[in-house]
Amino acid sequence: MLTAAAEVLAAADGPGSAESAWAWRDAPIATLVRRIQQLQDERAQAFRRLDQAHRQYLLSDQHYDFPSYRNVVHEVTQAFAAASREVLAVEAELAGPRAQPVLARHVRSLQELEQRRLATVALLQVMGTPGVSEPDPEKLHQLKIKVIKTMEAISEVLQELRFDAESAE
């Protein structure tokens, strides 16, 4: 379990890739913003998949099926890493050639918030796994609140990105 959580966290900090930057070099800003929204949707889907895999793992009770959970974590980790690389490439495009520092800051904020969300979700999963840590209901509640507040912040940044992108065109 701890290895799987660490793998998910590492994905958010994965190295950048030049491949993704080329696809967006000549795209209009509105297209870049739509792609960021699509990547956010992909991340949300990956979080749902991670949550579902963890629930299934816990439901496997005394015969905990860690290999299946680990496989899903690996797949989700790859999805998070790919999304992060592309988000960073779009940020670089906005910060550099497009000279849109405000939009680039929004994209950077999204990336940082998603990293915080991922770290918190991974910690929640570790803390919610019997035998891995002592259950602390208050700490679990605080972490759940942190996830909710982070998701709200992500929604706000996405709104600001869309609004500022309209002004930039």
Short mmCIF file of N, CA and C in Angstrom, two decimals, residues 9 12-13 40 43 47 80 84 87-88 105-121 146-160:
data_model
loop_
_atom_site.label_atom_id
_atom_site.label_comp_id
_atom_site.label_asym_id
_atom_site.label_seq_id
_atom_site.Cartn_x
_atom_site.Cartn_y
_atom_site.Cartn_z
N LEU A 9 2.15 9.61 -5.92
CA LEU A 9 2.69 10.93 -5.61
C LEU A 9 3.83 11.30 -6.56
N ALA A 12 2.99 13.01 -10.02
CA ALA A 12 2.68 14.43 -10.10
C ALA A 12 3.93 15.27 -10.28
N ASP A 13 5.07 14.75 -9.89
CA ASP A 13 6.31 15.49 -9.99
C ASP A 13 7.16 15.02 -11.15
N GLN A 40 -8.05 18.33 -16.94
CA GLN A 40 -8.65 18.33 -15.61
C GLN A 40 -9.72 17.25 -15.52
N ARG A 43 -7.99 13.99 -15.14
CA ARG A 43 -7.51 13.83 -13.77
C ARG A 43 -8.65 13.43 -12.85
N PHE A 47 -8.85 10.13 -10.56
CA PHE A 47 -9.12 10.12 -9.12
C PHE A 47 -10.28 9.17 -8.79
N PHE A 80 -1.74 10.28 -14.50
CA PHE A 80 -1.40 11.53 -13.81
C PHE A 80 -0.11 12.12 -14.38
N SER A 84 0.20 15.70 -16.20
CA SER A 84 1.11 16.70 -15.63
C SER A 84 2.10 17.21 -16.66
N VAL A 87 0.18 19.52 -19.00
CA VAL A 87 -0.16 20.78 -18.33
C VAL A 87 1.08 21.68 -18.24
N LEU A 88 2.21 21.09 -17.88
CA LEU A 88 3.45 21.87 -17.79
C LEU A 88 3.87 22.41 -19.16
N ARG A 105 0.23 31.51 -14.86
CA ARG A 105 0.12 31.38 -13.38
C ARG A 105 -1.11 30.56 -12.99
N HIS A 106 -2.20 30.75 -13.70
CA HIS A 106 -3.40 29.95 -13.42
C HIS A 106 -3.10 28.47 -13.65
N VAL A 107 -2.45 28.17 -14.76
CA VAL A 107 -2.13 26.78 -15.08
C VAL A 107 -1.17 26.22 -14.03
N ARG A 108 -0.19 27.00 -13.60
CA ARG A 108 0.74 26.57 -12.54
C ARG A 108 -0.03 26.32 -11.25
N SER A 109 -0.97 27.19 -10.93
CA SER A 109 -1.78 27.00 -9.72
C SER A 109 -2.57 25.69 -9.79
N LEU A 110 -3.15 25.41 -10.96
CA LEU A 110 -3.87 24.15 -11.13
C LEU A 110 -2.95 22.97 -10.86
N GLN A 111 -1.75 23.02 -11.42
CA GLN A 111 -0.81 21.93 -11.23
C GLN A 111 -0.47 21.75 -9.74
N GLU A 112 -0.22 22.83 -9.06
CA GLU A 112 0.11 22.76 -7.63
C GLU A 112 -1.07 22.25 -6.81
N LEU A 113 -2.26 22.72 -7.14
CA LEU A 113 -3.45 22.25 -6.41
C LEU A 113 -3.69 20.76 -6.66
N GLU A 114 -3.49 20.31 -7.88
CA GLU A 114 -3.65 18.90 -8.18
C GLU A 114 -2.61 18.06 -7.44
N GLN A 115 -1.40 18.57 -7.31
CA GLN A 115 -0.38 17.86 -6.54
C GLN A 115 -0.80 17.76 -5.07
N ARG A 116 -1.33 18.85 -4.53
CA ARG A 116 -1.79 18.84 -3.14
C ARG A 116 -2.95 17.84 -2.97
N ARG A 117 -3.87 17.88 -3.92
CA ARG A 117 -5.00 16.96 -3.86
C ARG A 117 -4.52 15.50 -3.92
N LEU A 118 -3.61 15.21 -4.81
CA LEU A 118 -3.09 13.86 -4.95
C LEU A 118 -2.39 13.39 -3.67
N ALA A 119 -1.57 14.25 -3.10
CA ALA A 119 -0.87 13.90 -1.86
C ALA A 119 -1.86 13.63 -0.74
N THR A 120 -2.90 14.44 -0.66
CA THR A 120 -3.89 14.29 0.40
C THR A 120 -4.71 13.02 0.19
N VAL A 121 -5.11 12.74 -1.05
CA VAL A 121 -5.88 11.53 -1.33
C VAL A 121 -5.03 10.29 -1.03
N LYS A 146 -9.76 18.92 3.61
CA LYS A 146 -8.69 19.49 2.79
C LYS A 146 -8.88 19.13 1.31
N VAL A 147 -9.30 17.90 1.03
CA VAL A 147 -9.56 17.49 -0.35
C VAL A 147 -10.69 18.33 -0.93
N ILE A 148 -11.76 18.51 -0.18
CA ILE A 148 -12.90 19.29 -0.65
C ILE A 148 -12.49 20.73 -0.93
N LYS A 149 -11.75 21.34 -0.01
CA LYS A 149 -11.32 22.73 -0.19
C LYS A 149 -10.37 22.85 -1.39
N THR A 150 -9.53 21.86 -1.58
CA THR A 150 -8.63 21.88 -2.73
C THR A 150 -9.42 21.77 -4.03
N MET A 151 -10.42 20.91 -4.04
CA MET A 151 -11.26 20.78 -5.24
C MET A 151 -12.00 22.09 -5.52
N GLU A 152 -12.47 22.77 -4.49
CA GLU A 152 -13.12 24.07 -4.67
C GLU A 152 -12.14 25.08 -5.25
N ALA A 153 -10.91 25.07 -4.74
CA ALA A 153 -9.89 25.99 -5.25
C ALA A 153 -9.58 25.69 -6.72
N ILE A 154 -9.54 24.42 -7.08
CA ILE A 154 -9.31 24.04 -8.48
C ILE A 154 -10.42 24.60 -9.36
N SER A 155 -11.65 24.47 -8.91
CA SER A 155 -12.79 25.01 -9.69
C SER A 155 -12.67 26.52 -9.86
N GLU A 156 -12.27 27.21 -8.81
CA GLU A 156 -12.11 28.67 -8.88
C GLU A 156 -11.01 29.06 -9.86
N VAL A 157 -9.89 28.35 -9.82
CA VAL A 157 -8.79 28.67 -10.73
C VAL A 157 -9.21 28.39 -12.17
N LEU A 158 -9.93 27.31 -12.40
CA LEU A 158 -10.42 27.03 -13.75
C LEU A 158 -11.33 28.14 -14.25
N GLN A 159 -12.20 28.66 -13.38
CA GLN A 159 -13.07 29.77 -13.75
C GLN A 159 -12.24 31.00 -14.10
N GLU A 160 -11.26 31.31 -13.26
CA GLU A 160 -10.41 32.47 -13.52
C GLU A 160 -9.63 32.29 -14.82
#
